[in-house]
Short mmCIF file of C-alpha atoms in Angstrom, two decimals:
data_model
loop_
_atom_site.label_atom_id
_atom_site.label_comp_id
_atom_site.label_asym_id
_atom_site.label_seq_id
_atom_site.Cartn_x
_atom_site.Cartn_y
_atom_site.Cartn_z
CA UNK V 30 -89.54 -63.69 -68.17
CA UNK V 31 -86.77 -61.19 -69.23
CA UNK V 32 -89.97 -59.99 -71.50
CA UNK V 33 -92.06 -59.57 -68.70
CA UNK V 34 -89.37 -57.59 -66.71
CA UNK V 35 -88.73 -55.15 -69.14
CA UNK V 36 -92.13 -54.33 -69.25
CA UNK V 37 -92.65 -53.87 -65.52
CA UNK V 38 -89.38 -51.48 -65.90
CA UNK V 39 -91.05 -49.64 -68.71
CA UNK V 40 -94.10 -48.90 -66.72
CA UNK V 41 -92.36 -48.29 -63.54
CA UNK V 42 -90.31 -45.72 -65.69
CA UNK V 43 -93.67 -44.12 -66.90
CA UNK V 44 -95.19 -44.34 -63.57
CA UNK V 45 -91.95 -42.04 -62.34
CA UNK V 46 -92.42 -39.91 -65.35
CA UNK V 47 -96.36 -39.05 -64.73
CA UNK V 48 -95.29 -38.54 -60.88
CA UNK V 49 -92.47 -35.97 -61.76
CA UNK V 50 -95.02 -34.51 -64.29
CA UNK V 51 -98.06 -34.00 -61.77
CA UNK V 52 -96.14 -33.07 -58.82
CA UNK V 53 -94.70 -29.89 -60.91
CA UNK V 54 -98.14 -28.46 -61.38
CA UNK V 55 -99.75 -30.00 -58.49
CA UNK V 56 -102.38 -31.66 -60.50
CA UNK V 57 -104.12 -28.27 -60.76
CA UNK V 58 -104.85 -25.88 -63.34
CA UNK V 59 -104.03 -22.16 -63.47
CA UNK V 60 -106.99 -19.80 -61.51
CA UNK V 61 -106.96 -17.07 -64.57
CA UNK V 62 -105.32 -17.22 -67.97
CA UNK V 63 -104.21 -13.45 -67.23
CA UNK V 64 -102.72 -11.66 -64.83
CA UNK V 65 -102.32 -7.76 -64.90
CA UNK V 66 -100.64 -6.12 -62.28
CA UNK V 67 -100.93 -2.40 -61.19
CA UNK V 68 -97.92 -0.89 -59.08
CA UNK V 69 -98.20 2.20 -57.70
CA UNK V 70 -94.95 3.31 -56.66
CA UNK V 71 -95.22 5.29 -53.40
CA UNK V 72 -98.41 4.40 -52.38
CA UNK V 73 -98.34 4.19 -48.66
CA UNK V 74 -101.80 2.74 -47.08
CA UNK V 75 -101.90 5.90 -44.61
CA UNK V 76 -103.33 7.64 -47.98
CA UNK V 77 -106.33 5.44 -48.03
CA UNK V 78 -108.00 7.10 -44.83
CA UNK V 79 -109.04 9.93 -46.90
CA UNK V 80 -107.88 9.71 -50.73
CA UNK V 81 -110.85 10.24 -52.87
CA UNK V 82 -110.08 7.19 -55.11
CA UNK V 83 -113.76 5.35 -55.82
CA UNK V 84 -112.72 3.25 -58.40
CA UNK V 85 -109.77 1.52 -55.95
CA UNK V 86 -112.69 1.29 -53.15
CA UNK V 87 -114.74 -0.64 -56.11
CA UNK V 88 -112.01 -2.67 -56.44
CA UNK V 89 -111.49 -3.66 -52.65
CA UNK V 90 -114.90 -4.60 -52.67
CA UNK V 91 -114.90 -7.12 -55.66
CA UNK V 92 -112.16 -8.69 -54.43
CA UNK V 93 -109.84 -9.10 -51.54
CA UNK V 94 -107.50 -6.37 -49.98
CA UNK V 95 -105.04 -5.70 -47.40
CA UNK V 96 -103.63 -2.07 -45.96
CA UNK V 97 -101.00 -3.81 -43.96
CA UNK V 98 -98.50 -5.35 -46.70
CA UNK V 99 -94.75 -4.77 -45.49
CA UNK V 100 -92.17 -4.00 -47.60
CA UNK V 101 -88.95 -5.53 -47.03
CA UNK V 102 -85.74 -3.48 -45.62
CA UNK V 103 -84.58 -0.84 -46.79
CA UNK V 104 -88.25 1.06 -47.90
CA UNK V 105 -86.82 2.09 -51.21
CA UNK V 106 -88.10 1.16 -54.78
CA UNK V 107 -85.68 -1.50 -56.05
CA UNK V 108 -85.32 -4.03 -53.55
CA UNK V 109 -89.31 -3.89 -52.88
CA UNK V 110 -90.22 -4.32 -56.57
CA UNK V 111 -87.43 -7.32 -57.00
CA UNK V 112 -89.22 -8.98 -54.17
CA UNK V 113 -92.63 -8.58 -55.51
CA UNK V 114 -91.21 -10.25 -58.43
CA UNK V 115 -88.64 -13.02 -57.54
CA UNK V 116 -90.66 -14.08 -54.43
CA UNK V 117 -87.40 -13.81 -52.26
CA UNK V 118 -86.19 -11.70 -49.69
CA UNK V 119 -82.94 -9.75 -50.01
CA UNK V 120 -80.94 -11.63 -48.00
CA UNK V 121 -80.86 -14.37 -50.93
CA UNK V 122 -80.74 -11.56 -53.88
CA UNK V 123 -78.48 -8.66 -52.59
CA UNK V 124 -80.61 -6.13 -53.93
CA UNK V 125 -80.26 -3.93 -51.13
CA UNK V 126 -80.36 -0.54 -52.54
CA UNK V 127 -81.65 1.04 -56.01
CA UNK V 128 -79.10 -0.41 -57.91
CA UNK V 129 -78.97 -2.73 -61.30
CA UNK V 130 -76.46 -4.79 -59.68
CA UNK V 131 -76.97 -6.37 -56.17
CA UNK V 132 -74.69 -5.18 -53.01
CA UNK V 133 -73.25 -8.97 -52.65
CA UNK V 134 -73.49 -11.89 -54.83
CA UNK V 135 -76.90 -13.42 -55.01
CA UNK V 136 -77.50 -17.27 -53.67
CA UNK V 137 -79.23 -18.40 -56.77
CA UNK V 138 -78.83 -17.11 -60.53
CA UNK V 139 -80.77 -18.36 -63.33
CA UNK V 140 -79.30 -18.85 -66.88
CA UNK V 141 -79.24 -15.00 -67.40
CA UNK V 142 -77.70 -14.11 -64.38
CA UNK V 143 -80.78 -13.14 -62.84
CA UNK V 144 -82.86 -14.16 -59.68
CA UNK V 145 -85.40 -16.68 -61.19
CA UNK V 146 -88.67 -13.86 -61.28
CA UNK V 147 -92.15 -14.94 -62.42
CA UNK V 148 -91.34 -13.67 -65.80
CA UNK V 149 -88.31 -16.10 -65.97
CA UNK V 150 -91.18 -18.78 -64.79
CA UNK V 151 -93.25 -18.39 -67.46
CA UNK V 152 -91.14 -18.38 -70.17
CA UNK V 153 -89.44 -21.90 -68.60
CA UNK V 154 -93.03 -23.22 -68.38
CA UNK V 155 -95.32 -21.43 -70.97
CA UNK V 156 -92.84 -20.60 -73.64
CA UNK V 157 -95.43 -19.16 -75.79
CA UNK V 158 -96.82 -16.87 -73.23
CA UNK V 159 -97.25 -13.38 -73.99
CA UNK V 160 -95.23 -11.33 -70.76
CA UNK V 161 -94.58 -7.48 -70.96
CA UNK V 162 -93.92 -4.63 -68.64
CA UNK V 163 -94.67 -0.99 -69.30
CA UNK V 164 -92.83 1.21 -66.80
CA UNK V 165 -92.57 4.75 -65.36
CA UNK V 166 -89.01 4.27 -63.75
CA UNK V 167 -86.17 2.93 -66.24
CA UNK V 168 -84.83 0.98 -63.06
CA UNK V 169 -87.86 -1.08 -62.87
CA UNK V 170 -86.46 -3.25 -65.35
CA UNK V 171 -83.23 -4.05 -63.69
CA UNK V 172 -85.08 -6.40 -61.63
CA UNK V 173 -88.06 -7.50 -64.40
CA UNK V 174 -85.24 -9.99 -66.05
CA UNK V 175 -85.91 -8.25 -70.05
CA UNK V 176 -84.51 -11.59 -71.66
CA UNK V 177 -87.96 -13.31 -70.62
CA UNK V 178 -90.32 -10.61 -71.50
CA UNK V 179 -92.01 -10.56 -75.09
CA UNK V 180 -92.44 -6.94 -75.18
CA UNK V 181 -91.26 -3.66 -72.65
CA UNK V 182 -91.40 -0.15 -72.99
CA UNK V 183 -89.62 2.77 -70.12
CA UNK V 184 -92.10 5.52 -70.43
CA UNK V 185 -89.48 8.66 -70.15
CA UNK V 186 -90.16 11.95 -67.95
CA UNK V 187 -93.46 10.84 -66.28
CA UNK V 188 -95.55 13.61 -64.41
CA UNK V 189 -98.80 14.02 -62.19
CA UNK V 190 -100.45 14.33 -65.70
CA UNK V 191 -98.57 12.03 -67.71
CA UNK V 192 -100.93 9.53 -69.93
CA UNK V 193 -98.46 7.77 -71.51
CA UNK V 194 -98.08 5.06 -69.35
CA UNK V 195 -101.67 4.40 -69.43
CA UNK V 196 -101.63 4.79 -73.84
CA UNK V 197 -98.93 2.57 -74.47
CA UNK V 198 -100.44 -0.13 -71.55
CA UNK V 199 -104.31 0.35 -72.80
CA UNK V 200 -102.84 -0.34 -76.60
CA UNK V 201 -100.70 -3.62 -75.25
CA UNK V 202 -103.60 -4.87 -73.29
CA UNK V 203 -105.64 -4.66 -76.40
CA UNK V 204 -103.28 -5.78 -79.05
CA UNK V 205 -101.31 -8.64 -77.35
CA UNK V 206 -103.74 -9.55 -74.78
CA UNK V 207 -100.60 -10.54 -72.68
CA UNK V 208 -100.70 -13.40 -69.81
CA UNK V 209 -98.55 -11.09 -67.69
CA UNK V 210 -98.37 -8.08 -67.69
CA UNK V 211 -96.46 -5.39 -64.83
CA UNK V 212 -97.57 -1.68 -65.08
CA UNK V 213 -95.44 0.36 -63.53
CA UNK V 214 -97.00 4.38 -62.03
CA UNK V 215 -94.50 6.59 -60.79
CA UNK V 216 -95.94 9.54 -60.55
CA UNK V 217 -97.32 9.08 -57.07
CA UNK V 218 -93.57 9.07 -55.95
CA UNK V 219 -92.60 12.02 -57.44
CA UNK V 220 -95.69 14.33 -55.84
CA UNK V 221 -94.58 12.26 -52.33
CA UNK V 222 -90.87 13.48 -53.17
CA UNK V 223 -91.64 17.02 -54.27
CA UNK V 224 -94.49 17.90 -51.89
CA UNK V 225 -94.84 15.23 -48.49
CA UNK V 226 -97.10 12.55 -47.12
CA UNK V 227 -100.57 13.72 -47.03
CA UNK V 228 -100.46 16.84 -48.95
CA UNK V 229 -103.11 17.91 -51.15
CA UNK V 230 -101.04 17.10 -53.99
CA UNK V 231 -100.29 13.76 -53.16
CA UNK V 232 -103.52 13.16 -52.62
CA UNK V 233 -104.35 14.99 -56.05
CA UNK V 234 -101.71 12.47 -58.06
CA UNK V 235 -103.71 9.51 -56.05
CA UNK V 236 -107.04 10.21 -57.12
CA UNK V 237 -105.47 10.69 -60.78
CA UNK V 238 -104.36 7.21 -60.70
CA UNK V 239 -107.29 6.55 -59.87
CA UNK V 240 -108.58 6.96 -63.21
CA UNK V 241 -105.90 5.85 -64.92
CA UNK V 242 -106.62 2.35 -63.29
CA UNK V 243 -109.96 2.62 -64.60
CA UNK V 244 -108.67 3.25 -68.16
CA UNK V 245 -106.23 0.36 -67.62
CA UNK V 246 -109.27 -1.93 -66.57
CA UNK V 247 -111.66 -0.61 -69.28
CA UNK V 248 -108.99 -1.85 -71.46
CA UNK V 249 -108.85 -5.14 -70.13
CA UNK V 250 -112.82 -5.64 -71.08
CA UNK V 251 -112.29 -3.94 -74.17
CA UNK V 252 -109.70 -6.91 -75.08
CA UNK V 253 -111.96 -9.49 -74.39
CA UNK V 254 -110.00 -10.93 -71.49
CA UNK V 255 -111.74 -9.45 -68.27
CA UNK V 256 -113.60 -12.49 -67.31
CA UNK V 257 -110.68 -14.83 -67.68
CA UNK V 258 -108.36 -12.37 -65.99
CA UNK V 259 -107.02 -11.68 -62.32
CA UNK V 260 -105.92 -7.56 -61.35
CA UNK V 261 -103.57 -6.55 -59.04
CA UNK V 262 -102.65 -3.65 -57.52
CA UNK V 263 -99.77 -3.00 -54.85
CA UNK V 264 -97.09 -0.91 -53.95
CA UNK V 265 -93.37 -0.86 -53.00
CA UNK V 266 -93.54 1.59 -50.08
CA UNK V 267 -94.66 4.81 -48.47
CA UNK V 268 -93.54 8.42 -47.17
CA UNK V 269 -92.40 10.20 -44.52
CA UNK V 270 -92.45 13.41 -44.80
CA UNK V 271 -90.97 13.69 -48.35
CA UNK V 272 -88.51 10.95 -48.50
CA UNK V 273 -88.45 7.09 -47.79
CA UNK V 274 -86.01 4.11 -46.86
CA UNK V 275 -86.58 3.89 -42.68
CA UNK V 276 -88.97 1.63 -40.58
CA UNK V 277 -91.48 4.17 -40.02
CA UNK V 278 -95.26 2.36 -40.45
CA UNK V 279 -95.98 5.22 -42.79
CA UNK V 280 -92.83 3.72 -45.52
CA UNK V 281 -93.57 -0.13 -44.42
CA UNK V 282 -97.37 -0.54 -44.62
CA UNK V 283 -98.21 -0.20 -48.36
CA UNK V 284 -101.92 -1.77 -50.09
CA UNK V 285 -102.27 -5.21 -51.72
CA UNK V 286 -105.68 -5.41 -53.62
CA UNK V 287 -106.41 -8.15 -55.88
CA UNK V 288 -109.86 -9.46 -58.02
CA UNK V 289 -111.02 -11.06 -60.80
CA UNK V 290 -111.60 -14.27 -61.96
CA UNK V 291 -111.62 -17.49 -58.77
CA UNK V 292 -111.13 -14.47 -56.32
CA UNK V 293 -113.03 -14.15 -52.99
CA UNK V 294 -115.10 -10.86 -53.02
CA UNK V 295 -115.17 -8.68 -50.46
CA UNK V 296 -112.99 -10.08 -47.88
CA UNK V 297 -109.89 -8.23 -45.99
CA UNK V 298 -106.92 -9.99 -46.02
CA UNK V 299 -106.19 -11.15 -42.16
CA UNK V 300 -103.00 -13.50 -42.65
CA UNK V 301 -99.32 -11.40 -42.84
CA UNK V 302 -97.87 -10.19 -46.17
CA UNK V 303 -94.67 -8.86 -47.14
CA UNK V 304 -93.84 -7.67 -50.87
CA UNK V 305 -92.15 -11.23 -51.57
CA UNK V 306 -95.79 -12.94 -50.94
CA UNK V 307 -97.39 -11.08 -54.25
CA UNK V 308 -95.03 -13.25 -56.68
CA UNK V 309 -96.29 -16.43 -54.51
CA UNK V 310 -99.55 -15.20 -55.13
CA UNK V 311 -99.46 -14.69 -58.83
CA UNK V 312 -96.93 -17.79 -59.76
CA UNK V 313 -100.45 -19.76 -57.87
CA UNK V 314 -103.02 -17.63 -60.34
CA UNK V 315 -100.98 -19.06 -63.20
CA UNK V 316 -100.11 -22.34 -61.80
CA UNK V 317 -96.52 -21.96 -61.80
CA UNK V 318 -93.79 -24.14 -59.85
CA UNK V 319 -92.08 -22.11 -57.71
CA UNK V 320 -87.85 -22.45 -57.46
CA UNK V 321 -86.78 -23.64 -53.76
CA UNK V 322 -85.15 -20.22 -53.78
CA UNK V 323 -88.79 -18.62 -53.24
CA UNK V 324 -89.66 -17.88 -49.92
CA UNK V 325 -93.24 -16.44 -50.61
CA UNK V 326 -96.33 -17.83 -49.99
CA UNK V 327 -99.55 -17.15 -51.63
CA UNK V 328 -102.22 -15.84 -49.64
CA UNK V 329 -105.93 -17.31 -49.32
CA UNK V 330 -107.53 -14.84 -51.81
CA UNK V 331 -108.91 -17.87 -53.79
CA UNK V 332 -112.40 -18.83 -53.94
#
């Protein structure tokens, strides 16, 4: 009897063991085996009214896309990124300004003092999983979490022209053929900064990335990878005028366009987004369990 109770235990204990075990993935498997996201930083969805930029409109049309994204409060760079990464809004995080340390202490801090970001995810739940980010702005990675990353690299003194950000990403793509991956363009910012909203130069810097998209993309079938990959781009705000940080639609509405492999084609993206939702979006691509923390949700792109 005591035999027979010890081995109802045991497979009760196994029975809670496979339920913990299935409910943290969901009993599902990841949508892509890569994800490569694009930010453009300054790229306010006013600009896509007239921007000569074919190969985004290719992209909008293989996939899903929404002009209408919101960025969180304040419309500056750092909070906006964090969100897009850590899936939470700054009331949890404190990142309230461009700063590496947030205003007010944060509600939930991972092991490296950090707000748990998809990068922190994966390396918890695929600890062999190549991760990098190759950015434009050496602030970026205050909110990227570096400990979790398996490669990164600040591309210094970026301009309108500058093709190192696309070199050193193009040569990572192919080399590492990463899992995640966060490119990082600033130089749309900079032409919004120095010249306005809706200038020909801002539009010039647009249609240049542009092309460096391509290039980044070409890459990504060049590695082999394409057809088991998903591509992002997005933004963390707009312009008005030259500057940024108020409520105006023109700093608040910024793109979200995503495609690739299990993504809808050619559908515009009805439901609301704000920045926080593109972390929900990606930890679903790679089938990642989300922290209670996270206050995204990932939007019906999927096929």
């Amino acid at each position: 009897m005591k035999k027979i109770f010890l081995t109802m235990a045991t497979l009760l204990t196994m029975g809670a063991a496979l339920y913990v075990t299935t409910s943290c993935n969901g009993g599902q498997k990841a949508v892509a085996k890569h994800v490569i996201i694009i930010g453009l930083d300054g790229w306010g969805s006013y600009s896509m009214d007239s921007a000569q930029a074919p190969n985004i409109r290719q992209y909008m049309a293989e996939g899903c896309y929404t002009l209408f994204k919101r960025t969180i409060r304040p419309s500056v760079s750092g909070p906006n990124w964090a969100a897009q990464m850590n899936g939470t809004p700054l009331e949890s995080t404190g990142y309230t300004q461009n700063s590496p340390e947030p205003t007010f202490k944060p509600l939930y801090l991972t092991e490296h003092n950090e707000q748990p970001t998809f990068f922190h995810l994966m390396r918890q739940q695929y600890p062999d999983a190549e991760t990098g980010v190759v950015c434009e702005w050496g602030d970026f990675l205050n909110y990227a979490d570096t400990l979790c990353l398996s490669y990164f690299k600040r591309i210094d003194e970026p301009s309108e022209n500058h093709e190192s950000i696309v070199e050193e990403s193009t040569k990572y793509i192919k080399e590492k053929k990463p899992a995640l991956l966060f490119i990082h363009i600033d130089a749309l910012d900079h032409a919004g900064h120095s010249f306005g909203r809706g200038t020909p130069e801002y539009y010039q810097a647009l249609e240049h990335a542009d092309g460096q998209i391509a290039q980044i993309v070409e890459a990504i079938k060049e590695a082999g990878i394409y057809d088991d990959s998903v591509i992002i781009l997005t933004s963390d705000h707009g312009h008005d005028g030259t500057g940024h940080g108020g409520d105006s639609l023109y700093e608040i509405e910024t793109p979200f366009v995503i495609w690739g492999k299990g993504i809808k084609k050619g559908e515009e993206i009805t439901e609301t987004m704000i920045q926080y939702d593109v972390a929900a979006t990606v930890a679903k691509i790679l089938n990642l369990q989300t922290p209670q923390s996270w206050r995204g949700v990932p939007m019906s792109v999927f096929k």
